[in-house]
């Protein structure tokens, strides 16, 4: 979806938002030359963006006296949706990009926890999963995490998964199969081997 082009079609000038929202479109990374005008949307992104356009369309045909003020807000919301889809390296150029990628990675990681039911399953499980979500190469993600934390991507993910596994084993009555599934393991044996490698104990022994 060419978000920046779609937004620009609604805006006569970049100063349109200045008095009301303090946003100068020309200053935003999404509108910079050489940026990323096309994004691959996830299902969740598609639903969110479609909903914004739908609200805009409904207001255009309404009789609400302040509908254009409301449409400005919807466009601003759309702009921020596009901003969030920007690769981290584009949003935070230069020396801050590395630290920001690390920060966004940790935010994505923590956002998946806590696991609150056996039917909940980790959506991001591998280094590549996180790299794809952040729109960076997996080697680049590993490099910046190593620089900023001293640990590899896989090490950090494994550490957080094992932390959650210990909590679930101690604080729930879920069986090992349920815990294994919720933590993204397709087979119980894989979870048991992973847990034992990290803790030197089998899951049941730890429990």
PDB file of C-alpha atoms in Angstrom:
ATOM      1  CA  UNK A   1       0.000   0.000   0.000  1.00  0.00           C
ATOM      2  CA  UNK A   2       1.421   3.367  -1.011  1.00  0.00           C
ATOM      3  CA  UNK A   3       0.491   5.106   2.211  1.00  0.00           C
ATOM      4  CA  UNK A   4       2.448   8.323   1.775  1.00  0.00           C
ATOM      5  CA  UNK A   5       1.044   8.833  -1.726  1.00  0.00           C
ATOM      6  CA  UNK A   6      -2.503   8.167  -0.497  1.00  0.00           C
ATOM      7  CA  UNK A   7      -2.124  10.686   2.316  1.00  0.00           C
ATOM      8  CA  UNK A   8      -0.597  13.300   0.036  1.00  0.00           C
ATOM      9  CA  UNK A   9      -3.633  13.094  -2.222  1.00  0.00           C
ATOM     10  CA  UNK A  10      -5.762  14.411   0.652  1.00  0.00           C
ATOM     11  CA  UNK A  11      -3.434  17.251   1.627  1.00  0.00           C
ATOM     12  CA  UNK A  12      -3.174  20.487  -0.341  1.00  0.00           C
ATOM     13  CA  UNK A  13       0.005  21.592   1.436  1.00  0.00           C
ATOM     14  CA  UNK A  14       2.296  20.279   4.127  1.00  0.00           C
ATOM     15  CA  UNK A  15       1.304  23.219   6.345  1.00  0.00           C
ATOM     16  CA  UNK A  16      -2.275  21.967   6.594  1.00  0.00           C
ATOM     17  CA  UNK A  17      -1.634  20.361   9.988  1.00  0.00           C
ATOM     18  CA  UNK A  18       0.644  22.953  11.565  1.00  0.00           C
ATOM     19  CA  UNK A  19      -1.903  25.090  13.423  1.00  0.00           C
ATOM     20  CA  UNK A  20      -3.896  22.185  14.825  1.00  0.00           C
ATOM     21  CA  UNK A  21      -1.506  19.302  15.458  1.00  0.00           C
ATOM     22  CA  UNK A  22       2.004  20.716  15.246  1.00  0.00           C
ATOM     23  CA  UNK A  23       2.851  18.188  12.545  1.00  0.00           C
ATOM     24  CA  UNK A  24       4.940  19.335   9.585  1.00  0.00           C
ATOM     25  CA  UNK A  25       4.608  16.678   6.925  1.00  0.00           C
ATOM     26  CA  UNK A  26       7.849  17.595   5.180  1.00  0.00           C
ATOM     27  CA  UNK A  27       9.750  16.773   8.381  1.00  0.00           C
ATOM     28  CA  UNK A  28       8.385  13.247   8.767  1.00  0.00           C
ATOM     29  CA  UNK A  29      10.554  10.330   7.578  1.00  0.00           C
ATOM     30  CA  UNK A  30       7.645   8.794   5.679  1.00  0.00           C
ATOM     31  CA  UNK A  31       7.628  11.792   3.311  1.00  0.00           C
ATOM     32  CA  UNK A  32      11.393  12.057   2.844  1.00  0.00           C
ATOM     33  CA  UNK A  33      12.952  11.394  -0.583  1.00  0.00           C
ATOM     34  CA  UNK A  34      14.469   7.946  -0.851  1.00  0.00           C
ATOM     35  CA  UNK A  35      12.187   6.562   1.841  1.00  0.00           C
ATOM     36  CA  UNK A  36       9.924   3.534   1.806  1.00  0.00           C
ATOM     37  CA  UNK A  37       6.709   4.418  -0.096  1.00  0.00           C
ATOM     38  CA  UNK A  38       5.491   0.820  -0.323  1.00  0.00           C
ATOM     39  CA  UNK A  39       4.956  -1.533   2.608  1.00  0.00           C
ATOM     40  CA  UNK A  40       3.933  -5.139   2.999  1.00  0.00           C
ATOM     41  CA  UNK A  41       0.979  -5.034   5.379  1.00  0.00           C
ATOM     42  CA  UNK A  42       0.180  -7.725   7.903  1.00  0.00           C
ATOM     43  CA  UNK A  43      -3.440  -8.785   8.391  1.00  0.00           C
ATOM     44  CA  UNK A  44      -3.662  -6.605  11.510  1.00  0.00           C
ATOM     45  CA  UNK A  45      -2.196  -3.616   9.656  1.00  0.00           C
ATOM     46  CA  UNK A  46      -4.677  -4.067   6.817  1.00  0.00           C
ATOM     47  CA  UNK A  47      -7.626  -4.147   9.203  1.00  0.00           C
ATOM     48  CA  UNK A  48      -6.446  -1.033  11.057  1.00  0.00           C
ATOM     49  CA  UNK A  49      -5.781   1.007   7.922  1.00  0.00           C
ATOM     50  CA  UNK A  50      -8.984  -0.096   6.196  1.00  0.00           C
ATOM     51  CA  UNK A  51     -10.944   1.030   9.248  1.00  0.00           C
ATOM     52  CA  UNK A  52      -9.392   4.509   9.057  1.00  0.00           C
ATOM     53  CA  UNK A  53     -10.252   4.909   5.376  1.00  0.00           C
ATOM     54  CA  UNK A  54     -13.766   3.655   6.063  1.00  0.00           C
ATOM     55  CA  UNK A  55     -14.301   6.310   8.745  1.00  0.00           C
ATOM     56  CA  UNK A  56     -13.000   8.999   6.406  1.00  0.00           C
ATOM     57  CA  UNK A  57     -15.363   7.868   3.657  1.00  0.00           C
ATOM     58  CA  UNK A  58     -18.330   7.887   6.028  1.00  0.00           C
ATOM     59  CA  UNK A  59     -17.557  11.406   7.249  1.00  0.00           C
ATOM     60  CA  UNK A  60     -17.266  12.775   3.713  1.00  0.00           C
ATOM     61  CA  UNK A  61     -20.913  11.922   3.114  1.00  0.00           C
ATOM     62  CA  UNK A  62     -22.120  13.063   6.535  1.00  0.00           C
ATOM     63  CA  UNK A  63     -23.770  16.350   7.513  1.00  0.00           C
ATOM     64  CA  UNK A  64     -21.561  16.874  10.553  1.00  0.00           C
ATOM     65  CA  UNK A  65     -20.509  20.540  10.690  1.00  0.00           C
ATOM     66  CA  UNK A  66     -16.960  19.735  11.759  1.00  0.00           C
ATOM     67  CA  UNK A  67     -16.422  16.711   9.564  1.00  0.00           C
ATOM     68  CA  UNK A  68     -13.299  18.115   7.916  1.00  0.00           C
ATOM     69  CA  UNK A  69     -11.662  18.642  11.291  1.00  0.00           C
ATOM     70  CA  UNK A  70     -12.453  15.036  12.085  1.00  0.00           C
ATOM     71  CA  UNK A  71     -11.083  13.903   8.729  1.00  0.00           C
ATOM     72  CA  UNK A  72      -7.843  15.764   9.506  1.00  0.00           C
ATOM     73  CA  UNK A  73      -7.536  13.650  12.642  1.00  0.00           C
ATOM     74  CA  UNK A  74      -8.144  10.462  10.668  1.00  0.00           C
ATOM     75  CA  UNK A  75      -5.473  11.451   8.158  1.00  0.00           C
ATOM     76  CA  UNK A  76      -3.064  12.173  10.984  1.00  0.00           C
ATOM     77  CA  UNK A  77      -3.845   8.723  12.398  1.00  0.00           C
ATOM     78  CA  UNK A  78      -3.125   7.247   8.971  1.00  0.00           C
ATOM     79  CA  UNK A  79       0.187   9.096   8.829  1.00  0.00           C
ATOM     80  CA  UNK A  80       1.209   7.615  12.157  1.00  0.00           C
ATOM     81  CA  UNK A  81       0.216   4.144  10.950  1.00  0.00           C
ATOM     82  CA  UNK A  82       2.594   4.661   8.054  1.00  0.00           C
ATOM     83  CA  UNK A  83       5.290   5.967  10.376  1.00  0.00           C
ATOM     84  CA  UNK A  84       5.040   2.779  12.436  1.00  0.00           C
ATOM     85  CA  UNK A  85       5.516   0.706   9.300  1.00  0.00           C
ATOM     86  CA  UNK A  86       8.746   2.509   8.470  1.00  0.00           C
ATOM     87  CA  UNK A  87      11.891   0.422   9.021  1.00  0.00           C
ATOM     88  CA  UNK A  88      13.560   1.465  12.248  1.00  0.00           C
ATOM     89  CA  UNK A  89      16.721   2.479  10.404  1.00  0.00           C
ATOM     90  CA  UNK A  90      14.696   5.001   8.352  1.00  0.00           C
ATOM     91  CA  UNK A  91      12.913   6.496  11.341  1.00  0.00           C
ATOM     92  CA  UNK A  92      16.079   6.931  13.392  1.00  0.00           C
ATOM     93  CA  UNK A  93      19.013   7.741  11.094  1.00  0.00           C
ATOM     94  CA  UNK A  94      22.676   7.852  12.029  1.00  0.00           C
ATOM     95  CA  UNK A  95      24.070   6.874  15.391  1.00  0.00           C
ATOM     96  CA  UNK A  96      20.656   6.504  17.065  1.00  0.00           C
ATOM     97  CA  UNK A  97      19.419   3.817  14.657  1.00  0.00           C
ATOM     98  CA  UNK A  98      21.311   0.983  16.322  1.00  0.00           C
ATOM     99  CA  UNK A  99      20.057   1.788  19.808  1.00  0.00           C
ATOM    100  CA  UNK A 100      16.545   2.318  18.519  1.00  0.00           C
ATOM    101  CA  UNK A 101      16.454  -1.046  16.735  1.00  0.00           C
ATOM    102  CA  UNK A 102      17.543  -2.669  19.990  1.00  0.00           C
ATOM    103  CA  UNK A 103      14.833  -0.803  21.888  1.00  0.00           C
ATOM    104  CA  UNK A 104      12.138  -1.767  19.393  1.00  0.00           C
ATOM    105  CA  UNK A 105      13.265  -5.381  19.523  1.00  0.00           C
ATOM    106  CA  UNK A 106      13.000  -5.485  23.304  1.00  0.00           C
ATOM    107  CA  UNK A 107       9.576  -3.837  23.133  1.00  0.00           C
ATOM    108  CA  UNK A 108       8.352  -6.446  20.638  1.00  0.00           C
ATOM    109  CA  UNK A 109       9.752  -9.222  22.788  1.00  0.00           C
ATOM    110  CA  UNK A 110       8.143  -8.043  26.019  1.00  0.00           C
ATOM    111  CA  UNK A 111       4.848  -7.290  24.310  1.00  0.00           C
ATOM    112  CA  UNK A 112       4.296 -11.036  23.885  1.00  0.00           C
ATOM    113  CA  UNK A 113       4.290 -11.660  27.617  1.00  0.00           C
ATOM    114  CA  UNK A 114       2.847 -12.698  29.969  1.00  0.00           C
ATOM    115  CA  UNK A 115       1.257 -15.840  28.564  1.00  0.00           C
ATOM    116  CA  UNK A 116      -2.189 -15.844  30.158  1.00  0.00           C
ATOM    117  CA  UNK A 117      -3.883 -18.948  28.748  1.00  0.00           C
ATOM    118  CA  UNK A 118      -2.879 -22.290  27.194  1.00  0.00           C
ATOM    119  CA  UNK A 119      -4.456 -21.187  23.915  1.00  0.00           C
ATOM    120  CA  UNK A 120      -2.204 -18.116  23.678  1.00  0.00           C
ATOM    121  CA  UNK A 121       0.841 -18.761  21.526  1.00  0.00           C
ATOM    122  CA  UNK A 122       3.959 -16.713  20.881  1.00  0.00           C
ATOM    123  CA  UNK A 123       3.743 -15.153  17.436  1.00  0.00           C
ATOM    124  CA  UNK A 124       7.401 -14.168  17.235  1.00  0.00           C
ATOM    125  CA  UNK A 125       9.713 -17.006  18.095  1.00  0.00           C
ATOM    126  CA  UNK A 126      12.915 -16.735  16.050  1.00  0.00           C
ATOM    127  CA  UNK A 127      15.470 -14.055  15.288  1.00  0.00           C
ATOM    128  CA  UNK A 128      14.135 -13.908  11.732  1.00  0.00           C
ATOM    129  CA  UNK A 129      10.588 -13.357  12.999  1.00  0.00           C
ATOM    130  CA  UNK A 130      11.739 -10.226  14.830  1.00  0.00           C
ATOM    131  CA  UNK A 131      13.964  -9.038  11.992  1.00  0.00           C
ATOM    132  CA  UNK A 132      11.084  -9.325   9.539  1.00  0.00           C
ATOM    133  CA  UNK A 133       8.766  -7.393  11.851  1.00  0.00           C
ATOM    134  CA  UNK A 134      11.382  -4.636  12.262  1.00  0.00           C
ATOM    135  CA  UNK A 135      12.130  -4.618   8.510  1.00  0.00           C
ATOM    136  CA  UNK A 136      15.847  -5.202   9.014  1.00  0.00           C
ATOM    137  CA  UNK A 137      18.113  -8.054   7.995  1.00  0.00           C
ATOM    138  CA  UNK A 138      18.532 -10.716  10.643  1.00  0.00           C
ATOM    139  CA  UNK A 139      22.318 -10.243  10.587  1.00  0.00           C
ATOM    140  CA  UNK A 140      21.898  -6.516  11.198  1.00  0.00           C
ATOM    141  CA  UNK A 141      19.546  -7.153  14.117  1.00  0.00           C
ATOM    142  CA  UNK A 142      22.024  -9.584  15.627  1.00  0.00           C
ATOM    143  CA  UNK A 143      24.856  -7.076  15.167  1.00  0.00           C
ATOM    144  CA  UNK A 144      23.095  -4.160  16.858  1.00  0.00           C
ATOM    145  CA  UNK A 145      21.870  -6.302  19.742  1.00  0.00           C
ATOM    146  CA  UNK A 146      25.364  -7.633  20.270  1.00  0.00           C
ATOM    147  CA  UNK A 147      26.686  -4.065  20.288  1.00  0.00           C
ATOM    148  CA  UNK A 148      24.025  -2.751  22.672  1.00  0.00           C
ATOM    149  CA  UNK A 149      23.454  -5.719  24.994  1.00  0.00           C
ATOM    150  CA  UNK A 150      26.436  -8.006  24.557  1.00  0.00           C
ATOM    151  CA  UNK A 151      24.049 -10.836  23.660  1.00  0.00           C
ATOM    152  CA  UNK A 152      22.871 -12.372  20.413  1.00  0.00           C
ATOM    153  CA  UNK A 153      19.266 -12.196  19.260  1.00  0.00           C
ATOM    154  CA  UNK A 154      18.746 -15.900  19.884  1.00  0.00           C
ATOM    155  CA  UNK A 155      20.277 -15.649  23.348  1.00  0.00           C
ATOM    156  CA  UNK A 156      17.928 -12.842  24.355  1.00  0.00           C
ATOM    157  CA  UNK A 157      14.850 -14.601  22.976  1.00  0.00           C
ATOM    158  CA  UNK A 158      15.793 -17.881  24.647  1.00  0.00           C
ATOM    159  CA  UNK A 159      16.383 -16.147  27.958  1.00  0.00           C
ATOM    160  CA  UNK A 160      12.972 -14.529  27.933  1.00  0.00           C
ATOM    161  CA  UNK A 161      11.224 -17.740  26.856  1.00  0.00           C
ATOM    162  CA  UNK A 162      12.913 -19.745  29.604  1.00  0.00           C
ATOM    163  CA  UNK A 163      11.930 -17.068  32.146  1.00  0.00           C
ATOM    164  CA  UNK A 164       8.290 -17.404  31.103  1.00  0.00           C
ATOM    165  CA  UNK A 165       8.540 -21.201  31.081  1.00  0.00           C
ATOM    166  CA  UNK A 166       9.680 -21.170  34.710  1.00  0.00           C
ATOM    167  CA  UNK A 167       6.781 -18.913  35.667  1.00  0.00           C
ATOM    168  CA  UNK A 168       4.243 -21.151  33.941  1.00  0.00           C
ATOM    169  CA  UNK A 169       5.696 -24.296  35.482  1.00  0.00           C
ATOM    170  CA  UNK A 170       5.625 -22.828  38.989  1.00  0.00           C
ATOM    171  CA  UNK A 171       2.487 -20.729  38.931  1.00  0.00           C
ATOM    172  CA  UNK A 172       0.015 -22.643  36.744  1.00  0.00           C
ATOM    173  CA  UNK A 173      -1.418 -26.133  36.630  1.00  0.00           C
ATOM    174  CA  UNK A 174      -1.045 -26.358  32.852  1.00  0.00           C
ATOM    175  CA  UNK A 175       0.433 -29.598  31.623  1.00  0.00           C
ATOM    176  CA  UNK A 176       3.792 -29.643  29.866  1.00  0.00           C
ATOM    177  CA  UNK A 177       2.170 -29.987  26.472  1.00  0.00           C
ATOM    178  CA  UNK A 178       0.102 -26.826  27.002  1.00  0.00           C
ATOM    179  CA  UNK A 179       3.128 -24.859  28.177  1.00  0.00           C
ATOM    180  CA  UNK A 180       5.155 -26.156  25.252  1.00  0.00           C
ATOM    181  CA  UNK A 181       2.511 -25.066  22.754  1.00  0.00           C
ATOM    182  CA  UNK A 182       2.022 -21.610  24.267  1.00  0.00           C
ATOM    183  CA  UNK A 183       5.762 -20.949  24.084  1.00  0.00           C
ATOM    184  CA  UNK A 184       5.897 -21.782  20.384  1.00  0.00           C
ATOM    185  CA  UNK A 185       7.246 -25.315  20.437  1.00  0.00           C
ATOM    186  CA  UNK A 186       5.605 -27.704  17.999  1.00  0.00           C
ATOM    187  CA  UNK A 187       6.624 -30.785  19.970  1.00  0.00           C
ATOM    188  CA  UNK A 188       6.899 -31.375  23.711  1.00  0.00           C
ATOM    189  CA  UNK A 189      10.255 -33.092  23.219  1.00  0.00           C
ATOM    190  CA  UNK A 190      11.693 -29.926  21.675  1.00  0.00           C
ATOM    191  CA  UNK A 191      10.527 -27.871  24.650  1.00  0.00           C
ATOM    192  CA  UNK A 192      11.890 -30.405  27.140  1.00  0.00           C
ATOM    193  CA  UNK A 193      15.277 -30.467  25.410  1.00  0.00           C
ATOM    194  CA  UNK A 194      15.357 -26.664  25.255  1.00  0.00           C
ATOM    195  CA  UNK A 195      14.442 -26.320  28.937  1.00  0.00           C
ATOM    196  CA  UNK A 196      16.975 -28.902  30.058  1.00  0.00           C
ATOM    197  CA  UNK A 197      19.715 -27.273  28.005  1.00  0.00           C
ATOM    198  CA  UNK A 198      18.994 -23.911  29.634  1.00  0.00           C
ATOM    199  CA  UNK A 199      18.473 -25.063  33.225  1.00  0.00           C
ATOM    200  CA  UNK A 200      20.025 -28.553  33.467  1.00  0.00           C
ATOM    201  CA  UNK A 201      16.615 -29.779  34.658  1.00  0.00           C
ATOM    202  CA  UNK A 202      13.681 -31.413  32.908  1.00  0.00           C
ATOM    203  CA  UNK A 203      10.473 -29.339  33.085  1.00  0.00           C
ATOM    204  CA  UNK A 204       8.762 -31.757  35.485  1.00  0.00           C
ATOM    205  CA  UNK A 205      11.821 -31.861  37.721  1.00  0.00           C
ATOM    206  CA  UNK A 206      11.837 -28.070  37.886  1.00  0.00           C
ATOM    207  CA  UNK A 207       8.133 -28.014  38.712  1.00  0.00           C
TER     208      UNK A 207
END
